[in-house]
CSV table of C-alpha atoms and ligand atoms in Angstrom, one decimal:
chain,number,residue,atom,x,y,z
A,190,MET,CA,-31.3,13.4,9.8
A,191,GLU,CA,-28.7,11.1,8.3
A,192,ASP,CA,-25.4,10.8,10.1
A,193,PHE,CA,-22.0,11.6,8.5
A,194,LYS,CA,-20.0,10.0,11.3
A,195,ILE,CA,-20.5,7.2,13.8
A,196,LEU,CA,-18.7,7.9,17.0
A,197,LEU,CA,-18.0,5.8,20.1
A,198,GLY,CA,-17.1,7.0,23.6
A,199,GLU,CA,-13.7,6.4,25.1
A,200,LYS,CA,-15.1,3.6,27.2
A,201,GLU,CA,-15.7,1.7,24.0
A,202,ILE,CA,-11.9,1.5,23.2
A,203,PRO,CA,-11.4,-2.3,23.0
A,204,GLN,CA,-10.1,-3.9,26.2
A,205,SER,CA,-8.2,-6.6,24.3
A,206,TRP,CA,-6.6,-7.2,21.0
A,207,TYR,CA,-8.0,-10.0,18.9
A,208,ASN,CA,-5.8,-12.9,17.7
A,209,LEU,CA,-7.2,-14.7,14.7
A,210,ILE,CA,-4.5,-17.3,14.5
A,211,PRO,CA,-5.9,-19.9,17.0
A,212,GLU,CA,-9.3,-19.6,15.3
A,213,LEU,CA,-8.0,-20.7,11.8
A,214,SER,CA,-8.8,-24.1,10.5
A,215,PHE,CA,-5.3,-24.4,9.1
A,216,ARG,CA,-1.9,-24.0,10.7
A,217,LEU,CA,0.1,-20.9,9.9
A,218,PRO,CA,3.5,-22.0,8.5
A,219,PRO,CA,6.0,-21.0,11.3
A,220,PRO,CA,9.0,-18.6,10.8
A,221,ILE,CA,12.2,-20.5,10.2
A,222,ASN,CA,15.6,-20.0,11.6
A,223,PRO,CA,17.8,-19.7,8.5
A,224,GLY,CA,20.8,-21.2,10.3
A,225,THR,CA,19.2,-24.4,11.6
A,226,LYS,CA,16.3,-24.5,9.1
A,227,LYS,CA,14.1,-25.3,12.1
A,228,PRO,CA,11.0,-23.4,13.3
A,229,LEU,CA,12.1,-20.3,15.2
A,230,ALA,CA,12.3,-20.6,18.9
A,231,LYS,CA,11.4,-17.7,21.3
A,232,ASN,CA,15.1,-17.4,22.2
A,233,ASP,CA,16.1,-16.7,18.6
A,234,LEU,CA,14.2,-13.4,18.9
A,235,ARG,CA,15.5,-12.2,22.3
A,236,ALA,CA,18.4,-10.2,20.9
A,237,ILE,CA,16.1,-7.7,19.2
A,238,PHE,CA,12.6,-8.0,20.7
A,239,PRO,CA,11.3,-7.8,24.3
A,240,GLY,CA,9.7,-10.9,25.9
A,241,GLY,CA,6.2,-9.4,25.9
A,242,LEU,CA,6.1,-9.0,22.2
A,243,ILE,CA,7.7,-12.4,21.5
A,244,GLU,CA,4.9,-13.9,23.6
A,245,GLN,CA,2.3,-12.1,21.5
A,246,GLU,CA,4.1,-13.1,18.2
A,247,MET,CA,3.6,-16.8,19.1
A,248,SER,CA,0.5,-16.6,21.2
A,249,SER,CA,-2.3,-19.1,21.0
A,250,ALA,CA,-4.7,-17.0,23.1
A,251,LYS,CA,-7.7,-15.6,21.2
A,252,TRP,CA,-7.8,-12.3,23.2
A,253,ILE,CA,-4.8,-10.5,24.7
A,254,ALA,CA,-5.6,-7.7,27.2
A,255,ILE,CA,-4.4,-4.2,26.3
A,256,PRO,CA,-2.4,-2.8,29.2
A,257,THR,CA,-4.1,0.1,31.0
A,258,GLU,CA,-1.1,2.3,30.2
A,259,VAL,CA,-1.5,1.7,26.5
A,260,ARG,CA,-5.3,2.2,26.6
A,261,ASP,CA,-4.8,5.5,28.4
A,262,ILE,CA,-2.5,6.7,25.5
A,263,TYR,CA,-5.0,5.4,22.9
A,264,ARG,CA,-7.5,7.7,24.5
A,265,LEU,CA,-5.6,10.7,22.9
A,266,TRP,CA,-7.3,9.7,19.6
A,267,ARG,CA,-9.3,6.5,19.9
A,268,PRO,CA,-12.0,5.5,19.2
A,269,THR,CA,-11.5,6.9,15.7
A,270,PRO,CA,-14.6,8.0,13.7
A,271,LEU,CA,-16.3,5.8,11.2
A,272,ARG,CA,-17.4,8.2,8.5
A,273,ARG,CA,-20.0,7.9,5.8
A,274,ALA,CA,-18.7,9.2,2.5
A,275,ARG,CA,-22.0,10.7,1.5
A,276,ARG,CA,-20.5,13.4,-0.8
A,277,LEU,CA,-18.4,10.8,-2.6
A,278,GLU,CA,-21.5,8.6,-3.0
A,279,LYS,CA,-23.4,11.5,-4.5
A,280,TYR,CA,-20.5,12.3,-6.9
A,281,LEU,CA,-20.4,8.7,-8.0
A,282,LYS,CA,-24.2,8.6,-8.4
A,283,THR,CA,-24.3,5.4,-6.5
A,284,ARG,CA,-26.8,4.0,-4.0
A,285,THR,CA,-23.9,1.9,-2.5
A,286,ARG,CA,-23.1,3.1,1.1
A,287,ILE,CA,-19.4,3.9,1.5
A,288,TYR,CA,-18.0,4.1,5.0
A,289,TYR,CA,-14.4,4.8,6.0
A,290,LYS,CA,-12.6,4.2,9.3
A,291,ASP,CA,-10.6,7.4,9.8
A,292,GLU,CA,-7.2,6.3,11.2
A,293,SER,CA,-5.7,9.6,10.0
A,294,ALA,CA,-7.2,11.0,13.3
A,295,SER,CA,-4.2,9.8,15.2
A,296,PRO,CA,-1.6,12.4,16.4
A,297,THR,CA,0.9,11.3,13.8
A,298,GLY,CA,-1.7,11.0,10.9
A,299,SER,CA,-1.9,7.2,10.4
A,300,HIS,CA,-2.8,3.8,11.9
A,301,LYS,CA,0.8,3.1,12.7
A,302,THR,CA,0.5,4.8,16.1
A,303,ASN,CA,-1.7,1.9,17.4
A,304,THR,CA,1.3,-0.5,17.4
A,305,ALA,CA,4.0,2.1,18.0
A,306,ILE,CA,2.6,2.8,21.4
A,307,ALA,CA,2.3,-0.9,22.3
A,308,GLN,CA,5.8,-1.7,21.1
A,309,ALA,CA,7.4,1.1,22.9
A,310,TYR,CA,5.5,0.2,26.1
A,311,TYR,CA,6.7,-3.4,26.2
A,312,ASN,CA,10.3,-2.4,25.4
A,313,LYS,CA,10.3,0.3,28.1
A,314,LYS,CA,8.8,-2.2,30.6
A,315,GLU,CA,11.8,-4.5,30.0
A,316,GLY,CA,14.4,-1.7,30.5
A,317,VAL,CA,15.3,-1.1,26.8
A,318,LYS,CA,16.7,2.4,26.4
A,319,ARG,CA,16.9,2.8,22.6
A,320,LEU,CA,14.7,1.7,19.7
A,321,VAL,CA,15.7,1.5,16.0
A,322,THR,CA,13.5,1.0,13.0
A,323,GLU,CA,13.1,1.5,9.3
A,324,THR,CA,10.5,3.7,7.6
A,325,GLY,CA,9.2,4.0,4.1
A,326,ALA,CA,7.1,7.1,3.6
A,327,GLY,CA,7.8,8.2,7.2
A,328,GLN,CA,4.4,7.4,8.7
A,329,TRP,CA,5.8,4.5,10.8
A,330,GLY,CA,9.0,6.4,11.7
A,331,ALA,CA,6.9,9.3,12.9
A,332,ALA,CA,4.6,7.0,14.9
A,333,LEU,CA,7.5,5.3,16.7
A,334,SER,CA,9.2,8.6,17.3
A,335,PHE,CA,6.0,9.9,18.9
A,336,ALA,CA,5.8,6.7,21.1
A,337,CYS,CA,9.5,7.0,22.1
A,338,ASN,CA,8.9,10.6,23.0
A,339,ILE,CA,6.0,9.5,25.3
A,340,PHE,CA,8.1,6.8,27.0
A,341,SER,CA,11.3,8.9,27.1
A,342,MET,CA,13.4,6.5,25.0
A,343,LYS,CA,16.0,7.2,22.3
A,344,CYS,CA,15.1,6.4,18.7
A,345,ARG,CA,16.9,6.1,15.4
A,346,VAL,CA,15.0,5.8,12.1
A,347,TYR,CA,16.5,4.5,8.9
A,348,MET,CA,14.4,6.2,6.3
A,349,VAL,CA,14.3,4.9,2.7
A,350,ARG,CA,16.4,7.4,0.7
A,351,VAL,CA,13.8,8.1,-2.0
A,352,SER,CA,11.2,9.1,0.7
A,353,PHE,CA,13.9,11.0,2.7
A,354,HIS,CA,14.0,13.4,-0.2
A,355,GLN,CA,10.4,13.1,-1.4
A,356,LYS,CA,8.9,13.7,2.1
A,357,PRO,CA,11.2,16.0,4.1
A,358,PHE,CA,8.5,17.1,6.5
A,359,ARG,CA,7.9,13.6,7.9
A,360,LYS,CA,11.6,13.7,8.8
A,361,SER,CA,10.9,17.0,10.6
A,362,LEU,CA,8.1,15.3,12.5
A,363,MET,CA,10.4,12.5,13.7
A,364,GLN,CA,13.0,15.1,14.7
A,365,ILE,CA,10.4,17.2,16.6
A,366,TRP,CA,9.7,14.0,18.7
A,367,GLY,CA,13.4,13.7,19.3
A,368,SER,CA,14.5,10.9,16.9
A,369,GLU,CA,17.6,10.7,14.8
A,370,VAL,CA,16.8,10.2,11.1
A,371,VAL,CA,19.3,8.6,8.7
A,372,ALA,CA,18.8,8.2,4.9
A,373,SER,CA,19.0,4.5,4.0
A,374,PRO,CA,21.2,2.9,2.6
A,375,SER,CA,23.6,4.7,4.9
A,376,GLY,CA,27.3,4.3,5.6
A,377,LEU,CA,26.5,3.6,9.3
A,378,THR,CA,26.0,-0.2,8.9
A,379,ALA,CA,27.7,-3.0,7.1
A,380,SER,CA,24.4,-3.7,5.3
A,381,GLY,CA,24.1,-0.1,4.1
A,382,ARG,CA,27.8,0.0,3.0
A,383,ASP,CA,27.4,-3.3,1.1
A,384,VAL,CA,24.4,-2.0,-0.9
A,385,LEU,CA,26.2,1.3,-1.6
A,386,LYS,CA,29.3,-0.5,-2.9
A,387,LYS,CA,27.1,-2.3,-5.5
A,388,ASP,CA,25.0,0.8,-6.3
A,389,PRO,CA,26.2,4.2,-4.9
A,390,ASN,CA,23.0,5.9,-6.2
A,391,CYS,CA,20.7,3.3,-4.7
A,392,GLN,CA,17.3,4.9,-3.7
A,393,GLY,CA,16.7,2.3,-1.0
A,394,SER,CA,13.8,0.1,-0.1
A,395,LEU,CA,12.1,-1.1,3.0
A,396,GLY,CA,14.0,-4.3,2.7
A,397,ILE,CA,17.4,-2.5,2.9
A,398,ALA,CA,16.3,-0.2,5.7
A,399,ILE,CA,15.1,-3.2,7.7
A,400,SER,CA,18.6,-4.8,7.3
A,401,GLU,CA,20.2,-1.7,8.6
A,402,ALA,CA,17.9,-1.4,11.6
A,403,VAL,CA,18.2,-5.1,12.6
A,404,GLU,CA,22.0,-4.9,12.4
A,405,ASP,CA,22.0,-1.7,14.5
A,406,ALA,CA,19.8,-3.4,17.2
A,407,ALA,CA,21.9,-6.6,17.2
A,408,LYS,CA,25.2,-4.7,17.6
A,409,ASN,CA,24.2,-2.0,20.1
A,410,LYS,CA,23.6,-2.5,23.9
A,411,HIS,CA,20.2,-1.6,25.4
A,412,THR,CA,18.8,-1.4,21.9
A,413,HIS,CA,15.9,-3.2,20.4
A,414,TYR,CA,14.4,-3.3,16.9
A,415,CYS,CA,10.8,-2.5,16.1
A,416,LEU,CA,8.9,-3.3,12.9
A,417,GLY,CA,5.9,-1.3,11.6
A,418,SER,CA,4.1,-4.1,9.8
A,419,VAL,CA,4.3,-7.7,8.6
A,420,LEU,CA,4.7,-9.6,12.0
A,421,ASN,CA,1.8,-11.2,13.9
A,422,HIS,CA,2.1,-8.9,17.0
A,423,VAL,CA,1.9,-5.8,14.8
A,424,LEU,CA,-1.3,-7.0,13.1
A,425,LEU,CA,-2.6,-8.0,16.5
A,426,HIS,CA,-2.2,-4.4,17.8
A,427,GLN,CA,-4.0,-3.0,14.8
A,428,THR,CA,-7.1,-5.1,15.4
A,429,VAL,CA,-8.5,-2.2,17.5
A,430,ILE,CA,-9.5,-0.8,14.1
A,431,GLY,CA,-11.7,-3.7,13.1
A,432,LEU,CA,-13.1,-4.2,16.6
A,433,GLU,CA,-14.3,-0.6,16.7
A,434,VAL,CA,-15.7,-0.8,13.2
A,435,LYS,CA,-17.8,-3.8,14.2
A,436,LYS,CA,-19.4,-1.8,17.0
A,437,GLN,CA,-19.9,1.2,14.7
A,438,LEU,CA,-21.5,-0.8,11.9
A,439,LYS,CA,-23.9,-2.3,14.5
A,440,LEU,CA,-24.9,1.2,15.6
A,441,ALA,CA,-25.5,2.1,11.9
A,442,GLY,CA,-27.5,-1.0,11.4
A,443,GLU,CA,-25.2,-2.2,8.7
A,444,LYS,CA,-23.4,-5.4,7.6
A,445,PRO,CA,-20.5,-5.0,5.2
A,446,ASP,CA,-20.6,-6.5,1.7
A,447,TYR,CA,-17.0,-5.4,1.0
A,448,LEU,CA,-14.0,-4.7,3.3
A,449,ILE,CA,-11.1,-2.9,1.5
A,450,ALA,CA,-7.7,-1.7,2.5
A,451,CYS,CA,-4.3,-1.0,0.9
A,452,VAL,CA,-1.5,-3.4,1.6
A,453,GLY,CA,2.2,-2.7,2.2
A,454,GLY,CA,3.3,-5.2,4.8
A,455,GLY,CA,-0.4,-5.9,5.7
A,456,SER,CA,-1.0,-4.2,9.0
A,457,ASN,CA,-3.8,-1.7,8.3
A,458,PHE,CA,-5.5,-4.3,6.1
A,459,GLY,CA,-5.1,-6.9,8.9
A,460,GLY,CA,-6.3,-4.4,11.5
A,461,LEU,CA,-9.5,-3.8,9.7
A,462,VAL,CA,-10.3,-7.3,8.4
A,463,LEU,CA,-9.0,-9.9,10.9
A,464,PRO,CA,-12.0,-9.4,13.3
A,465,PHE,CA,-14.3,-10.1,10.3
A,466,VAL,CA,-12.6,-13.3,9.0
A,467,LYS,CA,-14.9,-15.6,10.9
A,468,ASP,CA,-17.9,-13.7,9.5
A,469,LYS,CA,-16.5,-14.2,6.0
A,470,LEU,CA,-16.2,-18.0,6.6
A,471,LYS,CA,-19.9,-18.1,7.4
A,472,ASN,CA,-21.0,-15.6,4.7
A,473,LYS,CA,-19.3,-16.2,1.3
A,474,ASN,CA,-20.9,-13.0,0.0
A,475,LEU,CA,-18.6,-10.8,2.1
A,476,ARG,CA,-15.6,-9.9,0.0
A,477,ILE,CA,-12.4,-8.8,1.5
A,478,ILE,CA,-10.0,-6.9,-0.9
A,479,ALA,CA,-6.4,-6.1,-0.5
A,480,VAL,CA,-5.1,-3.3,-2.8
A,481,GLU,CA,-1.4,-3.0,-3.8
A,482,PRO,CA,0.6,-1.0,-6.4
A,483,THR,CA,1.4,-2.5,-9.8
A,484,ALA,CA,5.0,-1.4,-9.1
A,485,CYS,CA,5.2,-3.8,-6.1
A,486,PRO,CA,2.6,-6.5,-6.6
A,487,SER,CA,3.6,-9.1,-4.1
A,488,LEU,CA,0.1,-10.6,-3.6
A,489,THR,CA,-1.0,-10.5,-7.2
A,490,ARG,CA,2.4,-11.4,-8.8
A,491,GLY,CA,4.6,-12.9,-6.1
A,492,LEU,CA,5.3,-16.5,-5.1
A,493,TYR,CA,4.0,-18.0,-1.8
A,494,GLU,CA,7.4,-19.1,-0.5
A,495,TYR,CA,9.8,-18.8,2.4
A,496,ASP,CA,11.9,-15.7,2.1
A,497,PHE,CA,13.9,-13.2,4.1
A,498,GLY,CA,12.1,-10.2,5.4
A,499,ASP,CA,15.0,-7.9,4.5
A,500,THR,CA,17.4,-7.4,1.6
A,501,GLU,CA,20.7,-8.5,3.4
A,502,ALA,CA,19.2,-11.8,4.6
A,503,LEU,CA,19.5,-11.0,8.4
A,504,THR,CA,15.9,-11.8,9.5
A,505,PRO,CA,14.2,-15.2,10.0
A,506,LEU,CA,12.5,-16.8,7.0
A,507,LEU,CA,8.8,-16.0,6.6
A,508,LYS,CA,6.3,-17.9,4.5
A,509,MET,CA,4.7,-15.2,2.5
A,510,PHE,CA,3.9,-13.9,-0.9
A,511,THR,CA,7.1,-12.3,-2.0
A,512,LEU,CA,8.8,-10.7,-5.0
A,513,GLY,CA,12.2,-11.8,-3.7
A,514,HIS,CA,14.1,-10.1,-1.0
A,515,ASN,CA,16.5,-8.5,-3.6
A,516,PHE,CA,13.6,-6.8,-5.4
A,517,ILE,CA,13.9,-3.0,-5.3
A,518,PRO,CA,10.6,-1.5,-6.4
A,519,ALA,CA,10.4,1.7,-8.5
A,520,GLY,CA,10.3,4.9,-6.5
A,521,ILE,CA,6.5,5.4,-6.4
A,522,HIS,CA,5.1,8.0,-4.0
A,523,ALA,CA,3.3,5.4,-1.9
A,524,GLY,CA,6.6,4.7,-0.2
A,525,GLY,CA,4.8,2.6,2.5
A,526,LEU,CA,3.8,0.0,-0.1
A,527,ARG,CA,7.3,-0.6,-1.5
A,528,TYR,CA,7.9,-3.8,0.4
A,529,HIS,CA,8.9,-7.1,-1.4
A,530,GLY,CA,6.8,-9.3,0.8
A,531,CYS,CA,3.6,-9.4,2.9
A,532,SER,CA,2.5,-10.4,6.3
A,533,PRO,CA,2.5,-14.3,6.7
A,534,LEU,CA,-1.0,-14.1,8.1
A,535,VAL,CA,-2.4,-12.0,5.3
A,536,SER,CA,-0.5,-14.2,2.8
A,537,ALA,CA,-2.0,-17.3,4.2
A,538,LEU,CA,-5.5,-15.8,4.1
A,539,HIS,CA,-4.9,-15.0,0.4
A,540,LYS,CA,-3.5,-18.5,-0.3
A,541,HIS,CA,-6.6,-20.0,1.3
A,542,ASN,CA,-8.9,-17.7,-0.9
A,543,ILE,CA,-10.4,-16.0,2.1
A,544,ILE,CA,-9.2,-12.6,0.8
A,545,GLU,CA,-8.7,-11.3,-2.8
A,546,ALA,CA,-6.0,-8.9,-4.1
A,547,VAL,CA,-5.9,-6.3,-6.9
A,548,ALA,CA,-3.1,-3.9,-8.1
A,549,TYR,CA,-3.4,-0.4,-9.5
A,550,PRO,CA,-0.9,1.9,-11.2
A,551,GLN,CA,0.2,5.2,-9.6
A,552,LEU,CA,-1.7,7.7,-11.9
A,553,ALA,CA,-5.1,6.0,-11.5
A,554,VAL,CA,-4.5,6.0,-7.7
A,555,PHE,CA,-3.7,9.7,-7.6
A,556,GLN,CA,-6.7,10.5,-9.7
A,557,ALA,CA,-8.9,8.6,-7.2
A,558,ALA,CA,-7.2,10.6,-4.4
A,559,LEU,CA,-8.2,13.8,-6.1
A,560,VAL,CA,-11.8,12.7,-6.4
A,561,PHE,CA,-11.8,11.9,-2.7
A,562,ALA,CA,-10.1,15.1,-1.6
A,563,ARG,CA,-12.6,17.2,-3.7
A,564,THR,CA,-15.7,15.4,-2.4
A,565,GLU,CA,-14.9,14.4,1.2
A,566,GLY,CA,-12.3,17.1,1.9
A,567,ILE,CA,-9.6,15.0,3.5
A,568,ILE,CA,-6.4,14.5,1.5
A,569,PRO,CA,-5.4,10.8,1.6
A,570,ALA,CA,-1.9,9.5,1.9
A,571,PRO,CA,-0.8,8.0,-1.5
A,572,GLU,CA,-0.9,4.5,0.2
A,573,THR,CA,-4.5,5.0,1.4
A,574,ALA,CA,-5.5,6.2,-2.1
A,575,HIS,CA,-4.9,2.7,-3.4
A,576,ALA,CA,-7.9,1.6,-1.3
A,577,ILE,CA,-9.9,4.5,-2.5
A,578,LYS,CA,-9.3,3.6,-6.2
A,579,SER,CA,-10.7,0.2,-5.5
A,580,VAL,CA,-13.7,1.6,-3.6
A,581,ILE,CA,-14.6,3.9,-6.4
A,582,ASP,CA,-14.3,1.1,-9.0
A,583,ILE,CA,-16.5,-1.2,-6.9
A,584,ALA,CA,-19.1,1.5,-6.1
A,585,ARG,CA,-19.4,2.3,-9.8
A,586,ARG,CA,-20.1,-1.4,-10.6
A,587,ASN,CA,-22.5,-2.1,-7.8
A,588,GLN,CA,-25.7,-0.5,-6.4
A,589,SER,CA,-27.0,-0.9,-2.9
A,590,LYS,CA,-24.0,-2.5,-1.3
A,591,CYS,CA,-22.2,-1.6,1.9
A,592,LEU,CA,-18.5,-0.8,1.5
A,593,VAL,CA,-16.1,-0.2,4.3
A,594,PHE,CA,-12.5,0.8,3.8
A,595,ASN,CA,-9.6,1.8,6.0
A,596,PHE,CA,-8.5,5.4,5.7
A,597,SER,CA,-5.1,4.5,6.9
A,598,GLY,CA,-3.6,7.9,6.8
A,599,HIS,CA,-3.8,11.5,5.6
A,600,GLY,CA,-1.5,13.0,2.9
A,601,LEU,CA,-0.9,16.5,4.3
A,602,LEU,CA,2.9,15.7,4.3
A,603,ASP,CA,2.7,14.2,0.9
A,604,LEU,CA,1.8,17.4,-0.9
A,605,ALA,CA,5.0,17.4,-2.9
A,606,SER,CA,3.8,14.2,-4.5
A,607,TYR,CA,0.4,15.8,-5.3
A,608,ASP,CA,2.2,18.8,-6.8
A,609,LYS,CA,4.1,16.5,-9.1
A,610,PHE,CA,0.9,14.7,-10.1
A,611,LEU,CA,-0.9,18.0,-10.8
A,612,GLN,CA,2.0,19.1,-13.0
A,613,GLY,CA,1.9,15.9,-15.0
A,614,GLN,CA,5.3,14.8,-13.7
A,615,LEU,CA,4.4,11.4,-12.2
A,616,LYS,CA,4.4,8.2,-14.3
A,617,ASN,CA,3.1,4.7,-14.1
A,618,TYR,CA,5.4,1.8,-13.3
A,619,ALA,CA,4.2,-1.6,-14.6
A,620,HIS,CA,5.4,-4.7,-12.9
A,621,PRO,CA,8.9,-5.3,-14.3
A,622,LEU,CA,8.6,-9.1,-14.9
A,623,HIS,CA,12.3,-9.7,-15.8
A,624,GLU,CA,13.5,-8.0,-12.6
A,625,ILE,CA,11.0,-9.9,-10.5
A,626,LYS,CA,12.0,-13.2,-12.1
A,627,ARG,CA,15.7,-12.4,-11.4
A,628,ALA,CA,14.9,-11.5,-7.7
A,629,LEU,CA,12.9,-14.7,-7.3
A,630,LYS,CA,15.9,-16.8,-8.4
A,631,ASP,CA,17.6,-15.8,-5.1
A,632,LEU,CA,14.9,-17.3,-2.8
A,633,PRO,CA,16.5,-19.2,0.0
A,634,LYS,CA,16.5,-23.0,-0.3
A,635,ILE,CA,14.7,-24.8,2.6
B,815,LIG,C1,-0.8,5.7,5.4
B,815,LIG,C2,-0.2,4.3,5.2
B,815,LIG,N1,-1.1,3.3,4.8
B,815,LIG,C3,-0.7,2.1,4.6
B,815,LIG,C4,0.7,1.8,4.8
B,815,LIG,C5,1.1,0.4,4.5
B,815,LIG,O1,1.5,-0.3,5.6
B,815,LIG,P1,0.7,-1.6,6.1
B,815,LIG,O2,0.4,-2.5,5.0
B,815,LIG,O3,1.5,-2.1,7.2
B,815,LIG,O4,-0.6,-1.0,6.6
B,815,LIG,C6,1.6,2.7,5.2
B,815,LIG,C7,3.0,2.4,5.4
B,815,LIG,O5,3.9,3.2,5.7
B,815,LIG,C8,1.1,4.0,5.4
B,815,LIG,O6,2.0,5.0,5.8
């Protein structure tokens, strides 16, 4: 009998996170302090991050032990299943084997919980009482709210305004776990007020919400900031995904030909692929593909430059593919992919041609999501559906390959977006070249 899912026991949850950075043959360009224009020192981060996470951000250790307390909480849902999409394969009439790592099995419905638990743990350990963050579609905000609830900490989430209205039930999730949720841009911070002065109807972006959260953390006692993607320590926590996949593929007797994931800030992509990068360096036939929206095409259309991580220029400068920190993407329903930049580590892998990137428009992505929902049964988050679109295209072009993609989250709280798609009310957004060019003019000078 052929298996539909490859499962691991709880003892197989990784003992350590995997840090690719010391294994690279090139040096990752360091983050820069915008004031001194010098590489960031650990002290520069102490106002908003705990020491444990700062160490991980700059670590040169290849393996970093996962604390027992964090592993114990991971046991609520990890290891996640690796599923074989046999019904999708049949529908596509392909002999290509399609596997997906089901991160939607976490209590909050996405991969974000892997890092939320770790971040809350290190903050709690250092006596921090309150965490603040931004969220796009609400998956990250929900994950951090869940983690704060577990560790009895207060939490405020700045939720991008367009998603606040598109996805009201993610807001409910965050409130159930005890968080305060604020539509961003808000009147609560100088950053938010500044944006609203220029555009009172601004729909918000991840870049703006990050500015508000960073400002809140810097100004309030006992408060730290948490980021759901982009930074090295976030991608590090997500490597549990790829480490488990390696074991599961071995059990299935498979070696991947393609690894595929959607990219917002780069954390679910990094989580799946970073443990495979050394394999890719030995085997050029392995292809690693990042999928992004045409409405926010940082890897496919952005520049590889130093830029701020947020709109109001409060963060350190990161060397990354960016569309400019002032770029406000169209209000597509994959709210978690509306970020102007991309993780410096993922960006460097792209710059060095170790990974590839493609972009798809919203309607084709929702169409692919329907195919998946109608064959496999699970409704993907609109972000995840970007990976699925790429998988379907590759499976149609290739026979007898092994494809693995990251099913980063379910879309059960994105049904309003599906309703709009089914009623023909969604539209495509092409990449607005003139706006991107304008935003790129404001890149900081180094
Ligand atoms: C389900 C899902 N997938 C992917 C992403 C993109 O984020 P990242 O690139 O950090 O994985 C998000 C972000 O909110 C998300 O909610």
